[in-house]
């Protein structure tokens, strides 16, 4: 099973590493990291580099495509070569998935027209610009397309996908393998739950960047 | 604030990327990835490479040290140079932390003697070999040492640490930034909760490897 993980400069690392950590454990998984050019890409803050072993033009298809997000996606929404590649790979996939603002790339590639989808909460309403229907759910499944909310939601998405691909029991074994029994010290992980001051603090930080 | 993330061949990627994604958002964070030699390291299944920008001998201290795990740690428990480096860095830290079997490296470095600690559930009892006191908690804080359970528990540990360093409100803003409002599709993330068949399935898989 070919699992293709898109990466790019400015990616949010957990967007792709969360799903990867789950999906690489599927039976027969062969995971390929791919970028515009093969080699190192730097995450959003430049502290961490991941290696893309493949360039886009080396990858012609996938069983599962994972498109992550990060602040960089805003510019990539206008990258016609990348969007054409996403459309071409999607034409071959069993599952096309996204995490966080990776959904904006699927949307810009016109794969979400008329479909429900999710993305990072701060970008949710922008899905409408591409004809998608934003929902506040953490994981949204529409046919073969599965979108996840911000950053850490990719883990929940990938476990959902693992169950579709390999069955509930195997997905549970993966969950146990990564000991995913979340116990966050606060209940502030969504706009609905976070204190208003925390939401405003973060919106102010985001306001300085172009989401 | 110098945050030093140890990486090595055979690492479990999420062990380090989970905490990294949280800690890099702290005010003034400067995160360094360090390995025996600078350059690419490959994760447990070889599909993903991370880049260590620094070698061990270039890093003489840290405010926060993060030691991740993976199947590779079993062999590294006998790596005297690495253990000496961990002890030397720990002598300079405000916080020394581990995720998953990274705790076994702290234990082998004799940093957990007489202390409560946690690690991946499948290795928990082995902490006793080094005089540590295993507990089933997801995050264990003992003085300046904070250990986390398996793989995904590093996110919970890092949010707990973020609150200690930057306050509860800032930690909540980080949690909202990574939209960490976990909704796993199953409740099978701990040995206590997973169906017995799932635990046995995974134990059989692990039995083929030397934990």
XYZ file of C-alpha atoms in Angstrom:
422
model
C 0.000 0.000 0.000
C 1.564 3.235 -1.172
C 1.088 6.057 1.303
C 2.308 9.386 -0.041
C 2.993 12.219 2.398
C 3.396 15.671 0.893
C 5.861 17.949 2.661
C 7.048 21.492 1.941
C 8.986 24.353 3.496
C 6.878 25.964 6.198
C 4.966 22.779 7.074
C 3.673 22.240 10.602
C 5.597 19.113 11.575
C 2.904 17.400 13.637
C 0.406 17.750 10.766
C 2.281 15.076 8.855
C 4.076 13.140 11.598
C 0.828 12.412 13.459
C -0.842 10.592 10.531
C 2.478 9.071 9.469
C 3.021 7.507 12.894
C -0.363 5.771 12.588
C -0.421 4.871 8.885
C 3.144 3.496 8.712
C 1.965 0.728 11.068
C -0.629 -0.584 8.600
C 0.115 -3.994 7.059
C 2.169 -3.594 3.894
C 2.562 0.144 4.299
C 5.181 1.783 2.088
C 5.404 5.457 2.985
C 6.981 8.018 0.690
C 7.731 11.608 1.650
C 7.576 13.874 -1.372
C 8.258 17.584 -1.972
C 8.723 19.928 -4.920
C 12.359 18.863 -4.920
C 13.826 15.895 -3.069
C 15.943 16.789 -0.056
C 15.543 18.705 3.161
C 12.519 20.839 3.866
C 12.295 23.095 6.925
C 9.275 23.263 9.181
C 7.503 26.539 9.974
C 10.009 27.811 12.529
C 13.098 26.416 10.732
C 14.202 24.430 13.805
C 13.429 21.031 12.328
C 14.133 19.642 8.877
C 12.409 16.605 7.417
C 13.743 14.822 4.371
C 11.686 14.326 1.230
C 13.071 11.228 -0.464
C 11.104 11.952 -3.632
C 10.270 14.931 -5.820
C 6.724 15.503 -7.057
C 7.562 14.403 -10.591
C 8.749 11.000 -9.342
C 5.375 10.169 -7.785
C 2.584 9.309 -10.213
C 0.024 7.746 -7.898
C -0.846 6.619 -4.384
C -3.270 4.472 -2.472
C -3.397 7.077 0.279
C -2.420 10.729 -0.111
C -1.842 12.869 3.004
C -1.691 16.650 2.557
C -0.586 18.539 5.688
C -0.837 22.231 6.515
C 1.021 25.115 8.029
C 1.283 28.843 7.404
C 2.957 28.058 4.075
C -0.249 26.733 2.529
C -1.618 30.255 1.988
C 1.006 30.850 -0.691
C 0.758 27.301 -2.030
C -2.949 27.797 -2.795
C -1.665 29.664 -5.848
C 0.936 27.066 -6.873
C -0.637 25.649 -10.045
C 1.976 22.912 -10.462
C 1.378 21.618 -6.960
C -2.408 21.790 -7.336
C -2.217 19.910 -10.648
C -0.073 17.241 -8.961
C -2.588 16.916 -6.123
C -5.408 16.497 -8.674
C -3.396 13.919 -10.634
C -2.564 11.873 -7.545
C -6.146 12.130 -6.287
C -7.285 10.544 -9.544
C -5.348 7.399 -8.530
C -6.071 7.199 -4.785
C -8.330 5.068 -2.654
C -8.175 7.788 0.017
C -7.250 11.448 -0.283
C -6.725 13.087 3.091
C -5.665 16.373 4.637
C -4.758 17.791 8.017
C -5.142 21.390 9.173
C -4.753 23.899 6.331
C -3.809 21.042 4.031
C -7.559 21.110 3.403
C -7.094 24.526 1.789
C -4.806 22.876 -0.774
C -7.393 20.178 -1.532
C -9.968 22.974 -1.807
C -7.764 25.094 -4.068
C -7.294 21.998 -6.230
C -11.098 21.951 -6.552
C -11.442 18.587 -4.864
C -13.822 19.828 -2.173
C -16.461 21.621 -4.288
C -19.875 20.997 -2.775
C -18.330 18.742 -0.116
C -18.269 19.133 3.644
C -14.767 19.577 5.012
C -12.800 20.816 7.986
C -9.461 22.550 8.555
C -7.705 24.511 11.301
C -10.371 26.505 13.161
C -8.754 29.831 12.283
C -9.113 29.093 8.560
C -12.441 27.273 8.591
C -14.598 29.926 6.915
C -12.082 30.308 4.076
C -13.088 26.884 2.774
C -16.166 28.611 1.298
C -13.921 30.545 -1.118
C -13.439 27.274 -2.983
C -17.007 26.038 -2.760
C -16.464 23.679 0.165
C -18.868 23.494 3.099
C -17.022 24.062 6.372
C -18.000 21.970 9.387
C -16.648 22.169 12.898
C -16.170 18.410 13.169
C -12.722 17.077 13.987
C -12.683 14.515 11.175
C -14.915 14.778 8.112
C -15.378 11.881 5.690
C -16.931 12.541 2.279
C -16.602 9.612 -0.050
C -12.896 8.915 -0.375
C -11.887 12.301 1.019
C -11.112 12.639 4.712
C -10.199 16.036 6.157
C -9.017 16.732 9.683
C -9.084 19.860 11.845
C -5.916 21.582 13.068
C -2.503 19.963 13.610
C -3.114 17.244 16.227
C -6.414 16.194 14.590
C -4.408 14.235 12.036
C -3.897 11.504 14.619
C -7.651 11.047 15.039
C -8.131 11.179 11.276
C -5.455 8.552 10.675
C -6.903 6.175 13.267
C -10.300 6.559 11.612
C -8.681 5.816 8.268
C -6.715 2.881 9.699
C -10.015 1.331 10.781
C -11.483 1.778 7.284
C -8.419 0.162 5.706
C -7.463 -2.576 8.179
C -10.478 -2.972 10.474
C -11.358 -1.745 13.938
C -9.230 -4.277 15.808
C -6.080 -3.401 13.924
C -6.712 0.315 14.360
C -7.129 -0.273 18.084
C -3.800 -2.136 18.149
C -2.171 0.861 16.489
C -3.799 3.172 19.040
C -2.439 1.002 21.860
C 0.974 0.848 20.179
C 1.242 4.631 20.226
C -0.441 4.656 23.666
C -2.956 7.212 22.450
C -4.977 7.655 25.614
C -4.951 11.449 25.571
C -4.986 13.295 28.889
C -4.321 16.950 28.104
C -3.761 19.014 31.259
C -6.335 21.586 30.063
C -9.574 21.461 28.091
C -8.701 24.314 25.789
C -8.178 22.540 22.481
C -11.119 24.019 20.583
C -12.546 27.501 20.162
C -15.728 26.346 21.880
C -13.860 25.165 24.971
C -10.931 27.558 25.366
C -11.350 30.585 27.640
C -12.207 33.721 25.631
C -8.929 35.371 26.680
C -6.956 32.447 25.276
C -8.823 32.604 21.961
C -8.170 36.329 21.693
C -4.490 35.870 22.593
C -4.049 33.365 19.806
C -6.109 35.335 17.272
C -3.855 38.330 17.927
C -0.790 36.158 17.302
C -2.318 34.797 14.093
C -3.380 38.283 13.037
C 0.264 39.127 12.500
C 0.504 36.324 9.944
C -1.447 35.782 6.771
C -3.589 32.670 7.257
C 15.469 29.219 26.088
C 17.538 26.372 24.711
C 15.440 23.269 24.052
C 17.554 20.305 23.026
C 15.865 17.366 21.287
C 17.901 14.171 21.076
C 17.334 12.078 17.941
C 18.889 8.825 16.721
C 18.447 6.135 14.118
C 15.471 3.991 15.033
C 13.589 6.768 16.838
C 9.788 6.780 16.918
C 9.056 10.030 15.095
C 6.023 11.143 17.099
C 7.967 10.741 20.362
C 9.985 13.815 19.515
C 7.726 15.713 17.104
C 4.836 15.799 19.596
C 6.800 17.644 22.310
C 8.640 19.700 19.708
C 5.388 20.983 18.217
C 4.353 22.258 21.658
C 7.689 23.494 23.029
C 8.799 25.365 19.887
C 5.825 27.700 20.486
C 7.126 28.875 23.867
C 8.339 32.483 24.026
C 12.009 32.683 23.130
C 12.276 29.005 22.259
C 15.418 27.972 20.385
C 15.157 24.292 19.506
C 18.175 22.216 18.543
C 18.007 18.685 17.161
C 21.115 16.722 18.091
C 22.402 13.233 17.280
C 25.635 11.280 17.592
C 26.652 12.832 14.299
C 24.973 15.778 12.605
C 22.942 14.898 9.516
C 20.060 12.638 8.626
C 18.723 10.045 11.022
C 16.105 7.488 9.997
C 13.041 6.679 12.047
C 12.195 3.123 13.122
C 10.791 1.957 9.781
C 13.269 3.943 7.640
C 10.463 5.758 5.770
C 11.131 9.140 7.328
C 14.398 10.950 7.954
C 14.785 13.850 10.353
C 17.820 16.100 10.311
C 20.045 16.607 13.335
C 21.645 20.019 12.894
C 24.089 19.341 15.723
C 26.286 16.504 16.945
C 26.411 15.556 20.613
C 29.834 17.109 21.127
C 28.558 20.501 19.934
C 25.910 20.710 22.653
C 27.170 21.398 26.164
C 23.968 22.370 27.946
C 20.228 23.024 27.698
C 17.369 24.619 29.557
C 15.119 21.749 28.494
C 16.298 18.322 27.338
C 13.863 15.992 25.556
C 14.847 12.331 25.182
C 12.531 10.323 22.913
C 12.186 6.566 22.515
C 11.753 3.831 19.971
C 12.950 0.262 19.572
C 16.500 1.590 19.197
C 16.733 2.603 22.847
C 17.300 -0.996 23.952
C 20.722 -0.968 22.334
C 21.406 2.631 23.368
C 21.003 1.690 27.040
C 24.547 0.329 26.669
C 25.971 3.357 24.836
C 28.252 4.839 27.501
C 29.093 7.940 25.471
C 25.445 8.787 24.992
C 24.616 8.130 28.638
C 27.522 10.330 29.753
C 26.249 13.094 27.447
C 22.739 12.798 28.894
C 24.170 13.064 32.413
C 26.293 16.066 31.441
C 23.385 17.911 29.844
C 21.087 17.030 32.744
C 23.581 18.749 35.055
C 22.786 22.011 33.216
C 19.017 21.753 32.667
C 16.015 23.338 34.285
C 13.936 20.415 32.978
C 15.008 16.960 31.846
C 12.241 15.094 30.075
C 11.591 11.860 28.236
C 8.905 10.242 26.120
C 8.199 6.533 25.727
C 11.328 4.399 26.082
C 13.395 7.565 26.241
C 12.797 7.034 29.969
C 14.933 3.903 29.713
C 17.837 6.095 28.598
C 17.354 8.465 31.535
C 17.164 5.381 33.755
C 20.291 3.819 32.250
C 22.039 7.157 32.823
C 21.132 6.684 36.502
C 18.950 9.786 36.589
C 15.852 7.975 37.820
C 17.233 6.043 40.808
C 14.647 6.045 43.562
C 12.326 8.219 41.468
C 8.879 7.474 40.112
C 8.780 7.395 36.313
C 6.778 6.157 33.381
C 7.553 4.850 29.887
C 5.801 2.888 27.125
C 3.483 0.369 28.819
C 5.298 -2.586 27.253
C 8.583 -1.545 28.911
C 7.228 -0.206 32.193
C 8.486 -2.955 34.501
C 11.996 -2.717 33.063
C 12.431 0.665 34.783
C 13.047 -1.340 37.976
C 16.309 -2.702 36.487
C 17.754 0.777 36.984
C 16.249 1.483 40.377
C 13.340 3.590 39.135
C 9.795 3.145 40.430
C 7.401 2.525 37.529
C 3.974 4.162 37.662
C 1.136 3.809 35.208
C 0.511 7.555 35.015
C 0.662 9.269 31.662
C 2.952 12.070 32.821
C 5.158 11.797 35.907
C 6.878 14.815 37.428
C 9.660 14.294 39.951
C 11.545 17.447 40.723
C 12.951 18.674 37.428
C 12.439 15.347 35.683
C 9.268 14.772 33.691
C 8.672 11.403 32.016
C 5.833 10.530 29.655
C 4.222 7.235 28.686
C 4.317 5.857 25.134
C 4.676 7.873 21.926
C 1.648 10.211 21.888
C 1.976 10.951 25.635
C 4.747 13.404 24.804
C 2.109 15.922 23.733
C 0.452 15.812 27.160
C 3.858 15.993 28.852
C 4.913 18.999 26.784
C 1.689 20.893 27.512
C 2.211 20.210 31.219
C 5.774 21.482 30.893
C 4.630 24.517 28.860
C 2.362 25.478 31.745
C 5.226 25.172 34.244
C 7.459 27.338 32.061
C 5.060 29.930 30.610
C 1.901 29.674 32.706
C -1.464 28.014 32.259
C -2.897 30.609 29.891
C 0.010 30.382 27.484
C -0.094 26.589 27.563
C -3.799 26.740 26.756
C -3.064 29.026 23.805
C -0.563 26.464 22.532
C -3.155 23.709 22.985
C -5.670 25.756 20.977
C -3.026 26.536 18.358
C -2.457 22.848 17.713
C -6.222 22.255 18.141
C -5.533 19.502 20.651
C -9.081 18.478 21.445
C -8.515 14.754 21.060
C -11.365 12.600 19.815
C -9.913 9.169 19.097
C -12.407 6.892 17.308
C -11.754 4.128 19.864
C -10.955 3.993 23.565
C -8.112 1.530 23.234
C -5.087 3.661 24.017
C -4.058 1.992 27.271
C -3.627 -1.581 28.410
C -6.406 -1.053 30.940
C -8.878 0.060 28.275
C -7.994 -1.929 25.147
C -9.840 -5.193 24.496
C -7.788 -8.195 25.661
C -7.494 -9.475 22.080
C -5.961 -6.192 20.985
C -3.414 -6.276 23.816
C -2.442 -9.848 22.942
C -2.175 -8.981 19.238
C 0.240 -6.173 20.005
C 2.227 -8.143 22.582
C 2.754 -10.847 19.964
C 3.999 -8.215 17.507
C 6.337 -6.771 20.124
C 7.511 -10.252 21.147
C 9.266 -10.533 17.832
C 11.343 -7.487 18.717
C 13.631 -6.904 21.662
C 12.089 -4.178 23.820
